[in-house]
Coordinates of C-alpha atoms in Angstrom, one line a residue:
Chain A
M132 CA 0.0 0.0 0.0
E133 CA 1.5 3.4 -0.9
A134 CA 1.9 6.2 1.6
I135 CA -1.1 8.3 0.3
S136 CA -3.4 5.2 0.6
I137 CA -2.1 4.6 4.2
V138 CA -3.1 8.1 5.2
G139 CA -6.6 7.6 3.7
F140 CA -7.0 4.2 5.3
T141 CA -5.9 5.4 8.7
A142 CA -8.3 8.4 8.4
A143 CA -11.2 6.1 7.6
V144 CA -10.4 3.7 10.6
F145 CA -10.2 6.7 13.0
T146 CA -13.5 8.4 11.9
T147 CA -15.3 5.1 11.7
I148 CA -14.4 3.7 15.2
S149 CA -14.7 7.1 16.8
F150 CA -18.4 6.7 17.5
L151 CA -17.9 3.5 19.5
P152 CA -16.7 5.3 22.7
Q153 CA -19.8 7.5 22.6
V154 CA -22.1 4.4 22.3
I155 CA -20.3 2.8 25.2
K156 CA -20.6 6.0 27.3
I157 CA -24.4 6.2 26.6
I158 CA -24.9 2.5 27.5
K159 CA -23.0 3.0 30.8
T160 CA -24.5 6.4 31.9
K161 CA -27.9 6.2 30.2
H162 CA -27.6 9.9 29.7
T163 CA -27.8 11.8 26.3
K164 CA -29.0 15.2 27.5
D165 CA -25.9 17.1 26.2
L166 CA -26.0 15.4 22.8
S167 CA -27.6 17.3 20.0
L168 CA -30.6 15.5 18.3
G169 CA -30.1 17.9 15.3
M170 CA -26.5 16.8 14.9
Y171 CA -27.3 13.1 14.8
A172 CA -30.4 13.6 12.6
F173 CA -28.3 15.4 10.0
F174 CA -25.3 13.0 10.5
V175 CA -27.3 9.7 10.1
T176 CA -29.0 11.1 7.0
G177 CA -25.6 12.1 5.6
V178 CA -23.9 8.8 6.3
L179 CA -26.9 6.9 4.9
L180 CA -26.4 8.9 1.7
W181 CA -22.7 8.1 1.7
F182 CA -23.6 4.4 2.1
V183 CA -25.9 4.7 -0.9
Y184 CA -23.2 6.6 -2.8
G185 CA -20.8 3.7 -2.0
F186 CA -23.2 1.3 -3.8
L187 CA -23.7 3.7 -6.7
I188 CA -20.0 4.0 -7.4
Y189 CA -19.5 0.4 -6.1
D190 CA -16.6 1.3 -3.9
I191 CA -16.2 -1.4 -1.1
P192 CA -14.2 0.8 1.4
V193 CA -16.8 3.5 1.2
I194 CA -19.6 1.0 1.7
I195 CA -17.9 -0.7 4.7
A196 CA -16.7 2.5 6.4
N197 CA -20.0 4.2 6.1
G198 CA -22.0 1.0 6.9
I199 CA -20.2 0.8 10.3
T200 CA -20.6 4.5 11.0
L201 CA -24.3 4.3 10.0
L202 CA -24.8 1.5 12.5
L203 CA -23.1 3.3 15.4
S204 CA -24.5 6.7 14.8
T205 CA -28.1 5.3 14.4
V206 CA -27.7 3.5 17.8
I207 CA -26.7 6.9 19.3
L208 CA -29.7 8.6 17.6
I209 CA -32.1 6.0 18.9
Y210 CA -30.7 6.4 22.4
I211 CA -31.1 10.2 22.2
I212 CA -34.7 9.9 21.2
K213 CA -35.3 7.1 23.8
Y214 CA -33.8 9.1 26.7
S215 CA -35.2 12.5 25.7
N216 CA -38.4 12.0 27.6
H217 CA -36.6 11.1 30.9
Q218 CA -34.3 14.1 31.1
P219 CA -35.6 17.6 31.7
A220 CA -34.4 20.2 29.2
E221 CA -32.3 23.1 30.6
Chain B
M56 CA -24.3 17.4 -12.2
E57 CA -25.3 13.8 -12.7
A58 CA -27.5 11.9 -10.2
I59 CA -24.7 10.0 -8.6
S60 CA -22.7 13.2 -7.9
I61 CA -25.8 14.8 -6.4
V62 CA -26.1 12.0 -3.9
G63 CA -22.4 12.3 -2.9
F64 CA -22.6 16.1 -2.7
T65 CA -25.8 16.0 -0.6
A66 CA -24.1 13.4 1.7
A67 CA -21.1 15.7 2.1
V68 CA -23.2 18.7 3.0
F69 CA -25.3 16.8 5.6
T70 CA -22.3 15.2 7.4
T71 CA -20.3 18.5 7.3
I72 CA -23.0 20.8 8.7
S73 CA -24.2 18.2 11.2
F74 CA -21.7 19.2 13.8
L75 CA -23.0 22.8 13.9
P76 CA -26.1 22.1 16.0
Q77 CA -23.9 20.4 18.6
V78 CA -21.6 23.4 18.7
I79 CA -24.6 25.7 19.2
K80 CA -26.0 23.5 21.9
I81 CA -22.8 23.5 23.9
I82 CA -22.4 27.3 23.6
K83 CA -26.0 27.7 24.9
T84 CA -25.9 25.1 27.7
K85 CA -22.2 25.1 28.6
H86 CA -22.6 21.4 29.3
T87 CA -20.6 18.6 27.7
K88 CA -20.8 15.9 30.4
D89 CA -22.6 13.3 28.2
L90 CA -20.3 13.8 25.2
S91 CA -17.5 11.3 24.8
L92 CA -13.9 12.7 25.0
G93 CA -12.7 9.5 23.3
M94 CA -15.1 9.9 20.4
Y95 CA -13.9 13.5 19.6
A96 CA -10.2 12.6 20.2
F97 CA -10.5 9.8 17.6
F98 CA -12.8 11.8 15.3
V99 CA -10.7 15.0 15.2
T100 CA -7.5 12.9 14.5
G101 CA -9.4 11.1 11.7
V102 CA -10.8 14.2 10.1
L103 CA -7.3 15.9 10.3
L104 CA -6.0 12.8 8.4
W105 CA -8.8 13.2 5.8
F106 CA -7.9 16.9 5.4
V107 CA -4.2 15.9 4.8
Y108 CA -5.4 13.2 2.4
G109 CA -7.3 15.8 0.5
F110 CA -4.1 17.8 -0.1
L111 CA -2.2 14.6 -1.0
I112 CA -4.7 13.6 -3.7
Y113 CA -5.4 17.4 -4.3
D114 CA -9.2 17.0 -4.2
I115 CA -10.9 20.3 -3.4
P116 CA -14.2 18.9 -2.2
V117 CA -12.4 16.5 0.2
I118 CA -10.3 19.5 1.5
I119 CA -13.3 21.8 2.0
A120 CA -15.7 19.3 3.5
N121 CA -13.1 18.0 6.0
G122 CA -11.7 21.4 6.7
I123 CA -15.1 22.6 7.9
T124 CA -15.7 19.4 9.8
L125 CA -12.2 19.6 11.4
L126 CA -13.0 23.2 12.6
L127 CA -16.4 22.3 14.1
S128 CA -15.3 19.0 15.7
T129 CA -12.1 20.7 17.1
V130 CA -14.3 23.4 18.7
I131 CA -16.4 20.6 20.4
L132 CA -13.3 18.8 21.6
I133 CA -11.9 22.0 23.1
Y134 CA -15.2 22.7 24.9
I135 CA -15.3 19.1 26.2
I136 CA -11.8 19.5 27.7
K137 CA -12.6 23.0 29.0
Y138 CA -15.8 22.0 30.8
S139 CA -14.6 18.6 32.0
N140 CA -13.2 20.1 35.3
H141 CA -16.5 21.8 36.1
Q142 CA -18.8 18.8 35.8
P143 CA -18.6 15.8 38.2
A144 CA -18.3 12.4 36.6
E145 CA -21.1 10.0 37.2

């Protein structure tokens, strides 16, 4: 793998796995009050479009990276909606 | 612009602007307790690498989209670190 590809591959690994610590934190604390519903609504929509785009251009790395990110960010979005009724707004 | 490019462009716009509502929420509430430091540490590193990758392959959309995301996610990371001393862990 050439140097440029290694930078791109490492970038994809970092941005893809980054959502895992947030999922773990939510499962542990059951708190999502400080997380923005708007952010995850936009983000999940965008990543879903990236996932579709991956199939349209048939690029396996784009499909896999965005597939994992879509899964993790959707879990966060569901938890934000689930816990929104139990935490008073500030 | 062909249909496939429109999907990719729309995806980029959504994932890029998604971090703005989170920045606004933090500025309003001054609370970051529920946000994962690990997530933003990984994410900012990954987006920085995407930004560098954009220059290496000299792709203007990759540079612009990741430049904006890098700015917004770095602001969030700084706020998480700034407010971490003022909010007791649970």
